[in-house]
Amino acid sequence: MKEKLAKYWGPLLALLAVVIVATALFAYGSVNDLSFAIDMYNPDSFWARFTAGFGPMSLYLTMIVAGCFVVLARKSFPLGWKIAFWIIGLALIVGGGFLMAYKGTDYRSGYSLTFTILFSVIVAVITCGLIVWLFSHIGSKRLLVAAILMLAILLLELLLVEVIKPIWSRPRPYLIFELDTLDTFLPWYNPGAGKDIKSLLLELGLNENVYDPADFNDYFKSFPSGHTSHGTLLAPTLTIMLSLDPRSRKFAPIGFLAGALFGFGVGIGRTMIGAHYLSDTIAGFSITMLSFALVIVAYFLIKKYLVPKFSKLKPKLGA
């Protein structure tokens, strides 16, 4: 029993450290969101521009990794399934690379299409090469389960972010900075209050003077930070990858912390460019961690209760 518990100490300590830091930062942001955003505002800095274009890179990498796993998992399945796995896997790989290139030119990042295409192709090729080199010896079932877990975490994280953003309608920092309307600042614990400010600005016609009027709704999607949430996906992706091989399993907590650190870094970049407050970024970070926890708990519950139950079912004679 002690040996079974011992192997979870590393992951639990890593998780505890991340939870403590995130809680402390969220508490600090709840009190000092505006002052912190003003002090950090530096939209022309390299890190601000990089995270604007490539902060969600972990999401696209997760798609690429899951696609590679699906392709590698085909080896133990019949021909029809192999073809399906090729199609699904390649769609995830190409889709992840395309989104990385497309989004790299978006969101005030300033990167050219040529640069983002080259960057995305290089990252996708290196990632696929490493996956084939490091994981081709892993069993098909484990690879397929890993891909499903990654995609489930990704989809749940995306769903939560996209549902919460329009409900909260929190104005982005750069909106009130550039309009010089600091008195319209709203703390995160006033969900929906931003809709009144949005209506007022629309009535005054100020939307025509702020960037692109077609994207006016996006200026009221500060809480939570989608870039930070997507960037933090590197933590569960690395954790699942490293857990596949017994030789690398002991490094899973380090992979988790490295991914969490990248997520925190993306959050810093998002405050520097004025797209989010500190509390927005920590909320986005927490959404991914929550999605990770829910999917893993669901997986172990299914494995423990549903799989044994269905494995005992036997067809009736003559059926």
mmCIF file of N, CA and C in Angstrom, residues 238-289:
data_model
loop_
_atom_site.group_PDB
_atom_site.id
_atom_site.type_symbol
_atom_site.label_atom_id
_atom_site.label_comp_id
_atom_site.label_asym_id
_atom_site.label_seq_id
_atom_site.Cartn_x
_atom_site.Cartn_y
_atom_site.Cartn_z
ATOM 1 N N LEU A 238 2.298 17.155 -21.524
ATOM 2 C CA LEU A 238 3.600 16.603 -21.136
ATOM 3 C C LEU A 238 3.451 15.522 -20.071
ATOM 4 N N THR A 239 2.536 15.729 -19.138
ATOM 5 C CA THR A 239 2.328 14.743 -18.069
ATOM 6 C C THR A 239 1.869 13.408 -18.640
ATOM 7 N N ILE A 240 0.914 13.450 -19.546
ATOM 8 C CA ILE A 240 0.401 12.219 -20.161
ATOM 9 C C ILE A 240 1.477 11.556 -21.012
ATOM 10 N N MET A 241 2.213 12.357 -21.774
ATOM 11 C CA MET A 241 3.277 11.802 -22.623
ATOM 12 C C MET A 241 4.339 11.087 -21.793
ATOM 13 N N LEU A 242 4.807 11.753 -20.741
ATOM 14 C CA LEU A 242 5.870 11.176 -19.925
ATOM 15 C C LEU A 242 5.400 9.972 -19.121
ATOM 16 N N SER A 243 4.095 9.885 -18.879
ATOM 17 C CA SER A 243 3.554 8.764 -18.104
ATOM 18 C C SER A 243 3.397 7.497 -18.934
ATOM 19 N N LEU A 244 3.558 7.591 -20.246
ATOM 20 C CA LEU A 244 3.356 6.430 -21.106
ATOM 21 C C LEU A 244 4.452 5.392 -20.959
ATOM 22 N N ASP A 245 5.673 5.848 -20.709
ATOM 23 C CA ASP A 245 6.820 4.944 -20.640
ATOM 24 C C ASP A 245 7.305 4.858 -19.189
ATOM 25 N N PRO A 246 7.442 3.648 -18.644
ATOM 26 C CA PRO A 246 7.911 3.500 -17.261
ATOM 27 C C PRO A 246 9.248 4.187 -17.007
ATOM 28 N N ARG A 247 10.093 4.290 -18.052
ATOM 29 C CA ARG A 247 11.408 4.909 -17.880
ATOM 30 C C ARG A 247 11.311 6.422 -17.709
ATOM 31 N N SER A 248 10.293 7.026 -18.280
ATOM 32 C CA SER A 248 10.150 8.485 -18.200
ATOM 33 C C SER A 248 9.086 8.933 -17.197
ATOM 34 N N ARG A 249 8.393 7.948 -16.590
ATOM 35 C CA ARG A 249 7.264 8.283 -15.715
ATOM 36 C C ARG A 249 7.680 9.136 -14.521
ATOM 37 N N LYS A 250 8.897 8.920 -14.024
ATOM 38 C CA LYS A 250 9.346 9.679 -12.859
ATOM 39 C C LYS A 250 9.549 11.163 -13.180
ATOM 40 N N PHE A 251 9.647 11.478 -14.486
ATOM 41 C CA PHE A 251 9.827 12.864 -14.893
ATOM 42 C C PHE A 251 8.488 13.567 -15.166
ATOM 43 N N ALA A 252 7.378 12.850 -15.003
ATOM 44 C CA ALA A 252 6.062 13.442 -15.263
ATOM 45 C C ALA A 252 5.796 14.688 -14.410
ATOM 46 N N PRO A 253 6.128 14.681 -13.104
ATOM 47 C CA PRO A 253 5.923 15.909 -12.314
ATOM 48 C C PRO A 253 6.734 17.098 -12.834
ATOM 49 N N ILE A 254 7.944 16.817 -13.349
ATOM 50 C CA ILE A 254 8.766 17.901 -13.908
ATOM 51 C C ILE A 254 8.117 18.445 -15.179
ATOM 52 N N GLY A 255 7.586 17.541 -16.007
ATOM 53 C CA GLY A 255 6.875 17.967 -17.205
ATOM 54 C C GLY A 255 5.647 18.791 -16.864
ATOM 55 N N PHE A 256 4.941 18.374 -15.823
ATOM 56 C CA PHE A 256 3.759 19.105 -15.373
ATOM 57 C C PHE A 256 4.136 20.518 -14.940
ATOM 58 N N LEU A 257 5.195 20.637 -14.144
ATOM 59 C CA LEU A 257 5.635 21.950 -13.660
ATOM 60 C C LEU A 257 6.135 22.827 -14.810
ATOM 61 N N ALA A 258 6.843 22.215 -15.770
ATOM 62 C CA ALA A 258 7.327 22.972 -16.925
ATOM 63 C C ALA A 258 6.159 23.516 -17.744
ATOM 64 N N GLY A 259 5.136 22.689 -17.939
ATOM 65 C CA GLY A 259 3.957 23.142 -18.668
ATOM 66 C C GLY A 259 3.204 24.218 -17.919
ATOM 67 N N ALA A 260 3.120 24.060 -16.594
ATOM 68 C CA ALA A 260 2.451 25.071 -15.769
ATOM 69 C C ALA A 260 3.213 26.386 -15.817
ATOM 70 N N LEU A 261 4.543 26.312 -15.805
ATOM 71 C CA LEU A 261 5.371 27.509 -15.877
ATOM 72 C C LEU A 261 5.168 28.229 -17.202
ATOM 73 N N PHE A 262 5.053 27.468 -18.290
ATOM 74 C CA PHE A 262 4.781 28.089 -19.588
ATOM 75 C C PHE A 262 3.421 28.782 -19.567
ATOM 76 N N GLY A 263 2.426 28.138 -18.941
ATOM 77 C CA GLY A 263 1.109 28.750 -18.822
ATOM 78 C C GLY A 263 1.163 30.057 -18.049
ATOM 79 N N PHE A 264 1.912 30.075 -16.931
ATOM 80 C CA PHE A 264 2.086 31.312 -16.172
ATOM 81 C C PHE A 264 2.767 32.377 -17.040
ATOM 82 N N GLY A 265 3.768 31.944 -17.822
ATOM 83 C CA GLY A 265 4.483 32.884 -18.683
ATOM 84 C C GLY A 265 3.572 33.506 -19.730
ATOM 85 N N VAL A 266 2.691 32.689 -20.303
ATOM 86 C CA VAL A 266 1.728 33.207 -21.266
ATOM 87 C C VAL A 266 0.822 34.237 -20.587
ATOM 88 N N GLY A 267 0.422 33.947 -19.359
ATOM 89 C CA GLY A 267 -0.417 34.891 -18.618
ATOM 90 C C GLY A 267 0.266 36.231 -18.417
ATOM 91 N N ILE A 268 1.563 36.205 -18.123
ATOM 92 C CA ILE A 268 2.322 37.448 -17.966
ATOM 93 C C ILE A 268 2.329 38.232 -19.281
ATOM 94 N N GLY A 269 2.538 37.518 -20.391
ATOM 95 C CA GLY A 269 2.540 38.169 -21.693
ATOM 96 C C GLY A 269 1.197 38.799 -22.020
ATOM 97 N N ARG A 270 0.123 38.150 -21.602
ATOM 98 C CA ARG A 270 -1.219 38.675 -21.883
ATOM 99 C C ARG A 270 -1.518 39.936 -21.070
ATOM 100 N N THR A 271 -0.938 40.032 -19.867
ATOM 101 C CA THR A 271 -1.110 41.276 -19.105
ATOM 102 C C THR A 271 -0.219 42.376 -19.686
ATOM 103 N N MET A 272 0.945 42.007 -20.218
ATOM 104 C CA MET A 272 1.848 42.996 -20.796
ATOM 105 C C MET A 272 1.246 43.642 -22.041
ATOM 106 N N ILE A 273 0.523 42.870 -22.832
ATOM 107 C CA ILE A 273 -0.069 43.421 -24.046
ATOM 108 C C ILE A 273 -1.396 44.119 -23.766
ATOM 109 N N GLY A 274 -1.874 44.015 -22.528
ATOM 110 C CA GLY A 274 -3.105 44.707 -22.147
ATOM 111 C C GLY A 274 -4.376 43.982 -22.498
ATOM 112 N N ALA A 275 -4.269 42.691 -22.782
ATOM 113 C CA ALA A 275 -5.459 41.926 -23.168
ATOM 114 C C ALA A 275 -6.194 41.347 -21.971
ATOM 115 N N HIS A 276 -5.479 41.198 -20.832
ATOM 116 C CA HIS A 276 -6.087 40.567 -19.661
ATOM 117 C C HIS A 276 -5.514 41.141 -18.373
ATOM 118 N N TYR A 277 -6.311 41.017 -17.328
ATOM 119 C CA TYR A 277 -5.849 41.304 -15.971
ATOM 120 C C TYR A 277 -5.235 40.026 -15.392
ATOM 121 N N LEU A 278 -4.539 40.193 -14.273
ATOM 122 C CA LEU A 278 -3.909 39.036 -13.629
ATOM 123 C C LEU A 278 -4.945 37.989 -13.251
ATOM 124 N N SER A 279 -6.077 38.403 -12.719
ATOM 125 C CA SER A 279 -7.112 37.441 -12.316
ATOM 126 C C SER A 279 -7.668 36.693 -13.524
ATOM 127 N N ASP A 280 -7.708 37.340 -14.688
ATOM 128 C CA ASP A 280 -8.170 36.673 -15.914
ATOM 129 C C ASP A 280 -7.240 35.522 -16.278
ATOM 130 N N THR A 281 -5.936 35.795 -16.190
ATOM 131 C CA THR A 281 -4.959 34.786 -16.593
ATOM 132 C C THR A 281 -4.946 33.604 -15.625
ATOM 133 N N ILE A 282 -5.062 33.890 -14.330
ATOM 134 C CA ILE A 282 -5.086 32.795 -13.353
ATOM 135 C C ILE A 282 -6.369 31.979 -13.494
ATOM 136 N N ALA A 283 -7.467 32.646 -13.828
ATOM 137 C CA ALA A 283 -8.721 31.918 -14.067
ATOM 138 C C ALA A 283 -8.579 31.000 -15.273
ATOM 139 N N GLY A 284 -7.949 31.500 -16.353
ATOM 140 C CA GLY A 284 -7.717 30.665 -17.528
ATOM 141 C C GLY A 284 -6.820 29.492 -17.208
ATOM 142 N N PHE A 285 -5.767 29.759 -16.454
ATOM 143 C CA PHE A 285 -4.851 28.706 -16.008
ATOM 144 C C PHE A 285 -5.608 27.641 -15.211
ATOM 145 N N SER A 286 -6.463 28.084 -14.303
ATOM 146 C CA SER A 286 -7.203 27.163 -13.430
ATOM 147 C C SER A 286 -8.212 26.325 -14.199
ATOM 148 N N ILE A 287 -8.788 26.900 -15.260
ATOM 149 C CA ILE A 287 -9.752 26.154 -16.073
ATOM 150 C C ILE A 287 -9.094 24.937 -16.718
ATOM 151 N N THR A 288 -7.879 25.119 -17.218
ATOM 152 C CA THR A 288 -7.174 23.983 -17.821
ATOM 153 C C THR A 288 -6.822 22.941 -16.776
ATOM 154 N N MET A 289 -6.377 23.392 -15.600
ATOM 155 C CA MET A 289 -6.040 22.453 -14.537
ATOM 156 C C MET A 289 -7.291 21.692 -14.074
#
